[in-house]
Short mmCIF file of C-alpha atoms in Angstrom, two decimals:
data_model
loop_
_atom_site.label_atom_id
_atom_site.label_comp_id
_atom_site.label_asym_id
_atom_site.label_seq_id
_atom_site.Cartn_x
_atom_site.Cartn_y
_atom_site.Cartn_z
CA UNK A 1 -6.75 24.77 9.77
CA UNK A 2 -8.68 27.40 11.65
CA UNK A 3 -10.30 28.51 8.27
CA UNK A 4 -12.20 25.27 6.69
CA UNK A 5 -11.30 24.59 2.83
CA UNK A 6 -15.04 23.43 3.16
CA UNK A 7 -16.28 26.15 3.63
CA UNK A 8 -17.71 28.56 1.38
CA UNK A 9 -15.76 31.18 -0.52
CA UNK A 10 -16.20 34.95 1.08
CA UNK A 11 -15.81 37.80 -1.13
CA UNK A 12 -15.11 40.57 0.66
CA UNK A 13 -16.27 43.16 -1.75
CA UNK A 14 -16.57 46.49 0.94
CA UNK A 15 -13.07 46.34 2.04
CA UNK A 16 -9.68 45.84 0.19
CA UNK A 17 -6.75 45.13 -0.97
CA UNK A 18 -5.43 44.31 2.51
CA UNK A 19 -2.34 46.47 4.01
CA UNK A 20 0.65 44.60 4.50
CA UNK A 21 -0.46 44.53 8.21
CA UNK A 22 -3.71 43.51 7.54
CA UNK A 23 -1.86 40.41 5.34
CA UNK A 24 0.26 39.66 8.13
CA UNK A 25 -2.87 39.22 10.16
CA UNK A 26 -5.17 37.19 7.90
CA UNK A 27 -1.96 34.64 8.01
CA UNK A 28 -1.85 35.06 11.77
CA UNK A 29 -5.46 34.12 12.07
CA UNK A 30 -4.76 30.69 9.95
CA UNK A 31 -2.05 29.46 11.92
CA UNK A 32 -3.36 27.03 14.59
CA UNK A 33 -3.47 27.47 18.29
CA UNK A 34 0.06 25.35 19.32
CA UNK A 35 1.86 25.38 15.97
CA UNK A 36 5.83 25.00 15.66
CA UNK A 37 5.89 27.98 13.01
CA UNK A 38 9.18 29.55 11.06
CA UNK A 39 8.54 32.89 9.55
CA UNK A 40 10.76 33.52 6.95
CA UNK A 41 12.73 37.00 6.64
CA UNK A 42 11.19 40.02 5.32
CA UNK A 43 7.48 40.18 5.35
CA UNK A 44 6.54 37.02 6.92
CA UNK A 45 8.50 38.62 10.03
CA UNK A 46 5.30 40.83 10.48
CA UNK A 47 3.54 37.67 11.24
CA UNK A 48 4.51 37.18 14.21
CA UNK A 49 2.98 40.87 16.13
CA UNK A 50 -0.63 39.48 14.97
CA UNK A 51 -0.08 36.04 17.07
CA UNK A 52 -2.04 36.02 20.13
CA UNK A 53 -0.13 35.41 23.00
CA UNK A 54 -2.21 33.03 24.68
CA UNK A 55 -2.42 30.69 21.23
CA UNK A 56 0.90 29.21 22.45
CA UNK A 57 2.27 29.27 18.87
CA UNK A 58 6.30 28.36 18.85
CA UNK A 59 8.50 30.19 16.35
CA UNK A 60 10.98 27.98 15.23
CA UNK A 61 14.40 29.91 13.86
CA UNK A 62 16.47 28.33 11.42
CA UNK A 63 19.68 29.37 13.21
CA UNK A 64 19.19 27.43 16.28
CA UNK A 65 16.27 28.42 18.45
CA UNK A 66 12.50 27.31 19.69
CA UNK A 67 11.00 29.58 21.51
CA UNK A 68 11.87 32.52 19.83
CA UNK A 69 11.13 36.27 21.71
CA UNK A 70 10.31 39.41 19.76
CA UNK A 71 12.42 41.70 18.71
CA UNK A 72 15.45 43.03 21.04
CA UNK A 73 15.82 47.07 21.80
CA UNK A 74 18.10 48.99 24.05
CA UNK A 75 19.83 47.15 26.66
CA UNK A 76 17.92 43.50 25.58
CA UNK A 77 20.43 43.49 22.03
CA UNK A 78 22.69 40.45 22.29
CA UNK A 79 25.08 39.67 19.27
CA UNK A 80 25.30 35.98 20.03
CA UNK A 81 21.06 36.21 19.96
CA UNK A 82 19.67 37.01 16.52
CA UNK A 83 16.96 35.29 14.16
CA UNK A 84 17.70 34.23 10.48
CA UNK A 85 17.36 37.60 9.40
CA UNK A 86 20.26 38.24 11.71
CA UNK A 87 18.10 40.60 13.93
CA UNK A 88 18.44 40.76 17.51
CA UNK A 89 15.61 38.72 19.43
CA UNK A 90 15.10 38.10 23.02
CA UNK A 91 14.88 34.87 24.72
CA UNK A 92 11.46 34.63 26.94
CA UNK A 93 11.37 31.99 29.18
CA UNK A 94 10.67 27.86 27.74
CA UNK A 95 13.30 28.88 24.48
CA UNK A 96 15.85 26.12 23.38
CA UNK A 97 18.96 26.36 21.36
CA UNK A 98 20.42 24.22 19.49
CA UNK A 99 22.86 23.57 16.33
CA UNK A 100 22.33 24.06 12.28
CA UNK A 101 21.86 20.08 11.83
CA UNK A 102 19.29 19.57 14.19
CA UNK A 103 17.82 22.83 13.26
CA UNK A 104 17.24 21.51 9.56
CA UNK A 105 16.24 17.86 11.54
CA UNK A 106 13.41 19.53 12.63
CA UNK A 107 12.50 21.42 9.47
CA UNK A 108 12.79 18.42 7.16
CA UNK A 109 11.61 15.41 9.67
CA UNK A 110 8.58 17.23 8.93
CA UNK A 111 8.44 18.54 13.17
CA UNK A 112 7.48 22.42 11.99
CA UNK A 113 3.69 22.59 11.32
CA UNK A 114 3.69 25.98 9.50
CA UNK A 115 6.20 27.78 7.76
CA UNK A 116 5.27 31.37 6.48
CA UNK A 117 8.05 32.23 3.34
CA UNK A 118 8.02 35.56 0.68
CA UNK A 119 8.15 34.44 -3.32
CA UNK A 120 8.44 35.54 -6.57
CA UNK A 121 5.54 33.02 -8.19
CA UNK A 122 3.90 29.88 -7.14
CA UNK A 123 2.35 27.74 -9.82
CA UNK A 124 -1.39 26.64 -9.61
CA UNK A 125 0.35 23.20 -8.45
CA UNK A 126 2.09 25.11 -5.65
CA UNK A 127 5.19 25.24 -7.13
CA UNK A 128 7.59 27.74 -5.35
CA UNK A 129 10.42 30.33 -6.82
CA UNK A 130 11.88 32.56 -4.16
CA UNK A 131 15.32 32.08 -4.14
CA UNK A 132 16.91 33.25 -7.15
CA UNK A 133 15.64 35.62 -9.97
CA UNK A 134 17.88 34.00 -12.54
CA UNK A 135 19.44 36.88 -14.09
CA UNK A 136 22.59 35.85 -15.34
CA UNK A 137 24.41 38.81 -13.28
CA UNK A 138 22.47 37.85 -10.20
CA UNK A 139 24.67 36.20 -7.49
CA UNK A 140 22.24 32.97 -5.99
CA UNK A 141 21.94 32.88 -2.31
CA UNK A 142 19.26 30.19 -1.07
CA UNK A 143 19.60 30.14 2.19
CA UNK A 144 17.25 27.79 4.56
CA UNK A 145 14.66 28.60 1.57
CA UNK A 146 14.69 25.12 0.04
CA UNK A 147 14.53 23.23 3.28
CA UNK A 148 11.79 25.15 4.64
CA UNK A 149 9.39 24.70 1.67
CA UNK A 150 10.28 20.75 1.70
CA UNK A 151 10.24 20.31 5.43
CA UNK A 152 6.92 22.30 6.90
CA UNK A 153 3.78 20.68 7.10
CA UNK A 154 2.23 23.73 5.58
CA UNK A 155 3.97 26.15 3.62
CA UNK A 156 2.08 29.06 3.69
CA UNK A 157 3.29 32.13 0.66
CA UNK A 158 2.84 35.77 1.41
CA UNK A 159 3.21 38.17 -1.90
CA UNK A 160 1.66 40.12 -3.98
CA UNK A 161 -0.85 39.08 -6.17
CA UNK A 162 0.68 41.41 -9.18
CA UNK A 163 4.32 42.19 -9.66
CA UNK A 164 5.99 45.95 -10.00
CA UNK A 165 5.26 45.31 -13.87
CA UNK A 166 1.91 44.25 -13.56
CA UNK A 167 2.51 40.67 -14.52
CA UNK A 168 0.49 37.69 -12.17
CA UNK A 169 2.94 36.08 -9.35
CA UNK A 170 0.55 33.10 -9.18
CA UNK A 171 1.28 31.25 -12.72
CA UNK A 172 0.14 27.98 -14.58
CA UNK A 173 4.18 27.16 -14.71
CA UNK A 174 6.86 28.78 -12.86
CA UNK A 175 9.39 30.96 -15.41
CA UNK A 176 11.68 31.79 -12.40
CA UNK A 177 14.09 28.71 -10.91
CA UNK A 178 12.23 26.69 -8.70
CA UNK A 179 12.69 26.69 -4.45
CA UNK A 180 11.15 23.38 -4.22
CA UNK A 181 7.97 21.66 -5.93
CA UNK A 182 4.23 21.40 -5.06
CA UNK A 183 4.84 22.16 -1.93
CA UNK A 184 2.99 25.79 -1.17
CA UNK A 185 -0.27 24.63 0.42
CA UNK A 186 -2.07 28.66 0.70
CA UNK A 187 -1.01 32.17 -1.18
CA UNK A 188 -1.80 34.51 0.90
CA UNK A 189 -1.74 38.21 -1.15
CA UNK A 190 -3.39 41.66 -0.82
CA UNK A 191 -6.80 41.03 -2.67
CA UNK A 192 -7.29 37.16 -2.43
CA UNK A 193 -6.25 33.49 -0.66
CA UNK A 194 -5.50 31.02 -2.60
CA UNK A 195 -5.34 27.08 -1.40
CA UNK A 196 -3.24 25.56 -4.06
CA UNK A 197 -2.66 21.99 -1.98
CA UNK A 198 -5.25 20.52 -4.17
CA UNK A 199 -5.46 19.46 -7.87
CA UNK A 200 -7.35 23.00 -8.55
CA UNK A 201 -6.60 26.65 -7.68
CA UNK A 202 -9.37 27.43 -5.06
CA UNK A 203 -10.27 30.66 -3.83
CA UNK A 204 -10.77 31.15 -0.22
CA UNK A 205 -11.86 34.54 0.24
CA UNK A 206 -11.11 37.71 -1.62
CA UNK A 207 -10.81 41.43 -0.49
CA UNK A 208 -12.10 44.36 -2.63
CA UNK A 209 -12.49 42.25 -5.69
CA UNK A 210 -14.30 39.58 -6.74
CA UNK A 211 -13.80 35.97 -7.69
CA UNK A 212 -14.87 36.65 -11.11
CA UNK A 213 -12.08 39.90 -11.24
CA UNK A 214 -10.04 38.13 -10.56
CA UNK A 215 -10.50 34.85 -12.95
CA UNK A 216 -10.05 37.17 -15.72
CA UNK A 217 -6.97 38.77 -14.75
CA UNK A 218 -5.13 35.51 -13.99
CA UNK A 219 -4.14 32.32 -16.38
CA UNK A 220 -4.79 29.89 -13.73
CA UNK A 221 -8.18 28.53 -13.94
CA UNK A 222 -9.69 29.67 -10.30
CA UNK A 223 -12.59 28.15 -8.41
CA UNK A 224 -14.94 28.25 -5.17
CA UNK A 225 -14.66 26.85 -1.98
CA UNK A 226 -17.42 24.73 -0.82
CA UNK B 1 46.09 13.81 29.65
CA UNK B 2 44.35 15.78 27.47
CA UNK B 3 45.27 15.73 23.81
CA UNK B 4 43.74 19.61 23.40
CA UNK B 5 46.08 22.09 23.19
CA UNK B 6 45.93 25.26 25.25
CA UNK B 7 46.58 28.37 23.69
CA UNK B 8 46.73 31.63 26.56
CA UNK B 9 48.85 33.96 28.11
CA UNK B 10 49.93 35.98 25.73
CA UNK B 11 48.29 38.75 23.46
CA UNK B 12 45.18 37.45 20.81
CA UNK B 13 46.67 37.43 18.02
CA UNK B 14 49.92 35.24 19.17
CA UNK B 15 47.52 32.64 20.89
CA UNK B 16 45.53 32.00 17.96
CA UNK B 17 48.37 31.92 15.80
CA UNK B 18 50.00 29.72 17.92
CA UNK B 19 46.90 27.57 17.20
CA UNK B 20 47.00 28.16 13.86
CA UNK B 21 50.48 26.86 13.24
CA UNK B 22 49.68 24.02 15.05
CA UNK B 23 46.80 23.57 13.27
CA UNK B 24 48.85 22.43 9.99
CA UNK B 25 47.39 24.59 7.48
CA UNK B 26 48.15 24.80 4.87
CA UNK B 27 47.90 26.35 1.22
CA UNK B 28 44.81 24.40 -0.76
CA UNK B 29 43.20 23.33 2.07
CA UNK B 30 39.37 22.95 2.57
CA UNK B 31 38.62 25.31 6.31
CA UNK B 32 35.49 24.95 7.72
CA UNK B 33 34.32 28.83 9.30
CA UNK B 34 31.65 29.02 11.89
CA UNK B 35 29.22 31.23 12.64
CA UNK B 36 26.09 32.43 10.62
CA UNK B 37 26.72 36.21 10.36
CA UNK B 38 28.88 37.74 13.01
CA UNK B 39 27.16 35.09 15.86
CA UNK B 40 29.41 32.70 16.37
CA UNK B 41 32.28 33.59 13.60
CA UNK B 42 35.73 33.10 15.05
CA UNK B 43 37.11 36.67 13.69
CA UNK B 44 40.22 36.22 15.94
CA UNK B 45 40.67 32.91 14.39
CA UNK B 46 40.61 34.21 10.89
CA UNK B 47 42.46 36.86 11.66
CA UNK B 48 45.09 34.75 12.64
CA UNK B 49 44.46 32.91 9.40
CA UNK B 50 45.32 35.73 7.06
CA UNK B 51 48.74 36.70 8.72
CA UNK B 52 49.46 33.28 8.57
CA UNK B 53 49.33 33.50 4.70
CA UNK B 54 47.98 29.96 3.40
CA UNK B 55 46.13 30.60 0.01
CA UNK B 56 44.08 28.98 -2.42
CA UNK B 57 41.20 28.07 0.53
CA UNK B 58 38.19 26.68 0.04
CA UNK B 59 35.89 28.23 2.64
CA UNK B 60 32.68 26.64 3.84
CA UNK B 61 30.35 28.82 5.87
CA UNK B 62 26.74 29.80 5.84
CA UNK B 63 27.71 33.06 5.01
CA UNK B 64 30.13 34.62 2.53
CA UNK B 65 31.76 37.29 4.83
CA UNK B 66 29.82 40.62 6.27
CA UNK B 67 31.57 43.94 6.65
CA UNK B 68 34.99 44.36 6.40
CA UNK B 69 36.27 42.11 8.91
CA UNK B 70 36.19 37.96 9.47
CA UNK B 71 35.41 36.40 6.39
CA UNK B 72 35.02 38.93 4.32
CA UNK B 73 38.86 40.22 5.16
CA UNK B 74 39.91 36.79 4.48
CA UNK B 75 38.24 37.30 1.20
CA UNK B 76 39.43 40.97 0.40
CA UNK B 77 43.43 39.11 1.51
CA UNK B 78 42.77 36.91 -2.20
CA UNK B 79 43.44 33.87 0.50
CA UNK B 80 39.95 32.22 -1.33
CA UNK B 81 39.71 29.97 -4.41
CA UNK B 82 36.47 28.75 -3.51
CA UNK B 83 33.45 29.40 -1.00
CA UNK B 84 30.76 26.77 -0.06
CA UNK B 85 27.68 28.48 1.41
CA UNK B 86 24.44 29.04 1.41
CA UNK B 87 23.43 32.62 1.26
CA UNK B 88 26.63 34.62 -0.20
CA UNK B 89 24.32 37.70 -0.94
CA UNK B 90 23.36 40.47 1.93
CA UNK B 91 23.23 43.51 2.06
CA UNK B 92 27.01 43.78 4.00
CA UNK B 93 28.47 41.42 1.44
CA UNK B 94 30.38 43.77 -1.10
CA UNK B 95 33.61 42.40 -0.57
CA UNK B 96 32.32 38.50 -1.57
CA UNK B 97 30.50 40.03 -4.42
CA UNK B 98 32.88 41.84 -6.41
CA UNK B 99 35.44 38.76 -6.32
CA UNK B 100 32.42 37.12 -7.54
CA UNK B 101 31.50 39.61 -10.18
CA UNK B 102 35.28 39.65 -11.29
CA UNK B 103 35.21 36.01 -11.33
CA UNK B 104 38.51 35.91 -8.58
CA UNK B 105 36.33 33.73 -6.54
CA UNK B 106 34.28 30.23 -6.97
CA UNK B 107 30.81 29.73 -5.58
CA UNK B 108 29.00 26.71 -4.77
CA UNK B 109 25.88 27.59 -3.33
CA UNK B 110 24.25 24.73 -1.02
CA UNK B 111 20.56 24.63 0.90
CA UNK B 112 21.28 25.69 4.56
CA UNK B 113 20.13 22.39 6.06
CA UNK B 114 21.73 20.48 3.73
CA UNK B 115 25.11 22.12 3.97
CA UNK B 116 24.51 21.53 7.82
CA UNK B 117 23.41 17.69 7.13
CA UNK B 118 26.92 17.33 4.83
CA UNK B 119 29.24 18.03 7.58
CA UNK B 120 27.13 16.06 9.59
CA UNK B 121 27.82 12.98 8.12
CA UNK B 122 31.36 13.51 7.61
CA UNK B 123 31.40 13.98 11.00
CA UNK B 124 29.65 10.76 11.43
CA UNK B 125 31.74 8.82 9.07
CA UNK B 126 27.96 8.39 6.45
CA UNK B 127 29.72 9.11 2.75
CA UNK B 128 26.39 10.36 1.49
CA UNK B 129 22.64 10.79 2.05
CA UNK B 130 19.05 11.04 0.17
CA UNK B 131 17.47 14.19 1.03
CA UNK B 132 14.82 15.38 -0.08
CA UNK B 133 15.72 19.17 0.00
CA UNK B 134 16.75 20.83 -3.10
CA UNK B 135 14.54 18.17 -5.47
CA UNK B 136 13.23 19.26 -8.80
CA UNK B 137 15.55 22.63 -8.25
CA UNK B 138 19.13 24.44 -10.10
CA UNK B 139 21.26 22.75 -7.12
CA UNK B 140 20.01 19.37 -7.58
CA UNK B 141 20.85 19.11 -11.35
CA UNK B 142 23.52 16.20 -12.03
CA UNK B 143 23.01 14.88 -8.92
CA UNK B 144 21.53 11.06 -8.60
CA UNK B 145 17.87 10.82 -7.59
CA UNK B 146 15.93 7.86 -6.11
CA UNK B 147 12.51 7.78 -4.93
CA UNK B 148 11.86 6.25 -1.40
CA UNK B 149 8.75 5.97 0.32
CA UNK B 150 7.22 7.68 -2.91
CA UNK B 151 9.39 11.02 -2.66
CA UNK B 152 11.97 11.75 -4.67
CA UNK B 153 15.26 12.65 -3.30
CA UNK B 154 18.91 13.51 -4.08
CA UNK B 155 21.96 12.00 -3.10
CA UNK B 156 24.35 14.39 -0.94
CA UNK B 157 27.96 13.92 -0.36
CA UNK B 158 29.31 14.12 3.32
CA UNK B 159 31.46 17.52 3.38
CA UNK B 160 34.86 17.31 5.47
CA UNK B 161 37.22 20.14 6.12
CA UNK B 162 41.02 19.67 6.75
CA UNK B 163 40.06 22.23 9.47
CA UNK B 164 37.87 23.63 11.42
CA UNK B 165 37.95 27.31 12.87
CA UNK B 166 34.78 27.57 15.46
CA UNK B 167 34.23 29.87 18.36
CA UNK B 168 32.31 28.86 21.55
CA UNK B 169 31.16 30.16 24.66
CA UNK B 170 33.78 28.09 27.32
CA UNK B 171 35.97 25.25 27.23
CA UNK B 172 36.87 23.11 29.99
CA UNK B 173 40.54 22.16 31.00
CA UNK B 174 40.01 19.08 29.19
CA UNK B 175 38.28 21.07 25.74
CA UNK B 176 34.72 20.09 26.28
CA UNK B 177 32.99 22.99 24.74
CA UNK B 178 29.71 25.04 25.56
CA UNK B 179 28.45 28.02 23.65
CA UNK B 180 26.45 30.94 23.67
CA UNK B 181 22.54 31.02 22.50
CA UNK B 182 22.38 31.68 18.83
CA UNK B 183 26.06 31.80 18.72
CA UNK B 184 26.03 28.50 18.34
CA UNK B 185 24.82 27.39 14.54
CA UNK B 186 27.14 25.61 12.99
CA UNK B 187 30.40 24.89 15.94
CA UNK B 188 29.36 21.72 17.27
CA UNK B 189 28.86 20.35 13.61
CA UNK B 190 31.94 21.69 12.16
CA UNK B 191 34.14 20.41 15.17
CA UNK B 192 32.85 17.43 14.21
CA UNK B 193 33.16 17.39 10.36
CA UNK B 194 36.85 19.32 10.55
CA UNK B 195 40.03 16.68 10.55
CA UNK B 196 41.81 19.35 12.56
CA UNK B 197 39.50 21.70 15.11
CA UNK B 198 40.50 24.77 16.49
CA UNK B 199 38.49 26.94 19.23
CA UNK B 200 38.34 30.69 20.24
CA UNK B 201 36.25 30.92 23.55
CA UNK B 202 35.73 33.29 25.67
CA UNK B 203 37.31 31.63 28.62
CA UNK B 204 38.66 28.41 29.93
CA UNK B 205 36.83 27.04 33.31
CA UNK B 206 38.42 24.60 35.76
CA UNK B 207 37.90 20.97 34.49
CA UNK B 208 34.81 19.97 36.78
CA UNK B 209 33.03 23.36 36.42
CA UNK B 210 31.17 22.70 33.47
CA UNK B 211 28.40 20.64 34.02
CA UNK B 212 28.63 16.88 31.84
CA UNK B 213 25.04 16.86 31.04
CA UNK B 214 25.47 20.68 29.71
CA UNK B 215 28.38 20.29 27.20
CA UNK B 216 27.61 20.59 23.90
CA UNK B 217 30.97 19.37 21.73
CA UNK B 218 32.65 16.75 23.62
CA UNK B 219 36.23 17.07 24.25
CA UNK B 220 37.28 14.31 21.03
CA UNK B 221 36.57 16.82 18.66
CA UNK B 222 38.34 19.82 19.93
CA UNK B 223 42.42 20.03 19.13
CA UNK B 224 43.43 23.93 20.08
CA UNK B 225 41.60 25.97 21.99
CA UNK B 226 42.46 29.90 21.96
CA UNK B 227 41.57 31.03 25.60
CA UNK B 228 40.51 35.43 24.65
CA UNK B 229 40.16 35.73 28.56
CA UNK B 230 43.78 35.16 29.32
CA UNK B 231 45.26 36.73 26.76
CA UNK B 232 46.03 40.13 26.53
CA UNK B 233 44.73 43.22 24.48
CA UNK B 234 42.23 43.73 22.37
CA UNK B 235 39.62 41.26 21.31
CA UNK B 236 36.95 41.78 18.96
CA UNK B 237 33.53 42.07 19.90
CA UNK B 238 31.00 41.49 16.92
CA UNK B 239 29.25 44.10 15.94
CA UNK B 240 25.14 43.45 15.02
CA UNK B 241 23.73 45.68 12.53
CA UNK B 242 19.94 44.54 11.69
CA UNK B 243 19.51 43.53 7.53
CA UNK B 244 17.06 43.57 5.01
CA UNK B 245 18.05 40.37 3.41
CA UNK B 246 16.07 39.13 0.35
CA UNK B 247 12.20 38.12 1.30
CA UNK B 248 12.73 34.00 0.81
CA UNK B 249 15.31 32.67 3.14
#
């Protein structure tokens, strides 16, 4: 990982929460140079403008493609080319297609280094819900969700620290249905990033708050890196 | 001597139901429906499906029907009983949801991968398989467990269709298929995994013109193939219409 777990916790108290943007590019920054990465659909998208083109990262797309190209416009939008999010993409040169089962080969054999998925809460054990709210009126779609958090390397979790209501989205347990378990390795949200591969919630750097804010706003016993 | 049937030379629709007569469906069958979204769904196929009037389906696809055509018409016919996917709900899927909501319809929802890996092996002739998807979660509850190599995993059942309606890119005179970038998803799987395959492409090349190391579905697999460049009038075109799906999958 290009940022240490050894290394000390960084508080950065003159500048925060983080923009969605700036999210997308704190999570940009962490992927390594040459990664096989998925972004999953909605705000993990956003990852991929903050990649540097000359890191060589791969995006992986669960409907059949390595290699994936930005976004298509204009005269580049081809129905038989879209991501998972069914948007049209573009297919720059060194791309390879190929069917749903070895898509999901590659996820779960473990081939992806980095996946980059939305959620609802992870537990302090990384613990993942993202796939289903639960509400008895709510019709469950899962998608590649469940394969993605067990196949990846890394799962990496982009949310909110705080949902609509105010209530914590990183949790001692889990209240909505589970996506797949202790497999998050990093939360990244808009005031803090969390490594939660370990047996304790660590803090890895925090934006316009504090590690001690934030201890006593959450019910998951945090600590310091290094 | 090819065993694939050609379907061409006449209009769209009375190719592919041609194919679909042939086919032997019936009422109560299990169909297997490429195509994840509009890429790659065989809309003349299922179009063909609905005026041929066989009921009480169950559907497996990724997707539970977008828009008002494909799928989701098939759907909105009441030709349903059941549909196997794995992400029903988008933001184009009102006709799915309120058979759902009205409880006209059956759902079994499935991980993507894993409803990929199921028709895999029942393409393969492999009755079941531990994966480790789906452990620990809703869709793995009643299902047997075993722990190998110190992870747990859950046994999956291979998923066969009586048939399968797929679209590719171009056959060959003989029915070895290839198909078109994303387009592809789940056709070469479901030709495999469907007792009966049928095949709209966009054209049929001279046997030789395809190149062997290039095709993607072998010829075995494919039993009618719908040629849409020989036939006459309309064909549809999918339409692409950029979503906001839910922020997980």
């Amino acid at each position: 990982m290009s940022t240490p777990s050894t290394r000390s916790t960084v508080e950065h108290l003159d500048r925060g929460p983080l923009s969605r943007d700036e999210m997308a590019a704190v999570v940009a920054r962490d992927i390594p140079d040459g990664s096989f990465v998925n972004l999953g659909i909605g705000q993990p998208t956003s990852v991929a403008g903050h990649l540097r083109p000359e890191a060589g990262v791969v995006l992986h797309t669960e409907n059949g493609m390595l290699g994936m190209g930005p976004e298509a416009h204009g005269d580049e939008v081809d129905p038989d080319l879209t991501n998972a999010g069914k948007v049209p993409v573009t297919e720059p040169p060194g791309a390879a297609y190929f069917h749903h089962a070895d898509s999901f080969a590659m996820m779960r054999g473990g081939h992806l280094d980095v996946c980059v998925l939305g959620a609802f809460q992870v537990s302090a054990s990384g613990d993942l819900a993202n796939w289903h709210t639960g509400a008895p009126d709510a019709i469950p779609a899962v998608g590649g969700a469940m394969d993605l958090a067990n196949g990846a390397k890394d799962v990496f979790v982009m949310m909110t620290l705080f949902a609509k209501d105010g209530s914590a989205k990183l949790v001692p347990t889990c209240t909505y249905p589970l996506t797949g378990v202790g497999c998050v390795s990093r939360v990244y949200t808009e005031v803090a990033l969390f490594d939660v591969s370990g047996p304790e919630v660590v803090v890895l750097e925090t934006w316009g708050t504090s590690v001690d804010d934030l201890a006593a706003r959450l019910d998951v016993p945090l600590h310091r890196a290094g | 001597m090819s065993r694939t049937q050609f379907h061409s030379g006449v209009t769209a629709a009375e190719a592919a139901d041609a194919a679909l007569a042939a086919s032997g469906i019936t009422s109560g069958m299990t169909v297997l429906v490429g195509g994840f979204g509009m890429a790659g769904m065989p809309v003349d196929l299922i179009d063909a499906l609905i005026r041929h009037g066989a009921d009480e389906l169950t559907v497996v696809s990724n997707n539970a029907g977008n828009g008002d055509t494909g799928l989701a018409a098939l759907l909105a016919a009441g030709r349903v009983r059941k549909v196997v996917c794995s992400f029903p709900r988008q933001h184009d899927s009102w006709v799915f949801d309120g058979l759902y909501r009205a409880g006209k319809v059956e759902l079994e929802v499935v991980p993507q991968g894993t409803l990929a890996e199921r028709m895999r092996a029942a393409g393969a002739g492999i009755g079941a398989f531990f994966c480790p998807t789906g452990v620990g979660t809703l869709l793995a509850e009643g299902k047997e467990t075993r722990v190998i190599d110190g992870r747990d995993h859950v046994l999956e059942t291979a998923l066969r269709g009586d048939v399968a309606l797929i679209k590719a890119h171009r056959s060959d005179g003989v029915g070895n298929l290839v198909y078109r970038k994303t387009a592809r998803n789940f056709g070469p799987v479901m030709a495999t995994a469907g007792a009966v395959t049928v095949v709209q492409v966009d054209e049929v090349v001279p046997t030789g013109a395809l190149d062997p190391e290039a095709v993607v579905t072998p010829r075995i697999y494919v039993d009618h193939v719908v040629d849409l460049s020989t036939t006459t009038g309309q064909t549809t075109a999918p339409t692409t219409a950029p979503t906001t799906e839910e922020p997980q999958a």
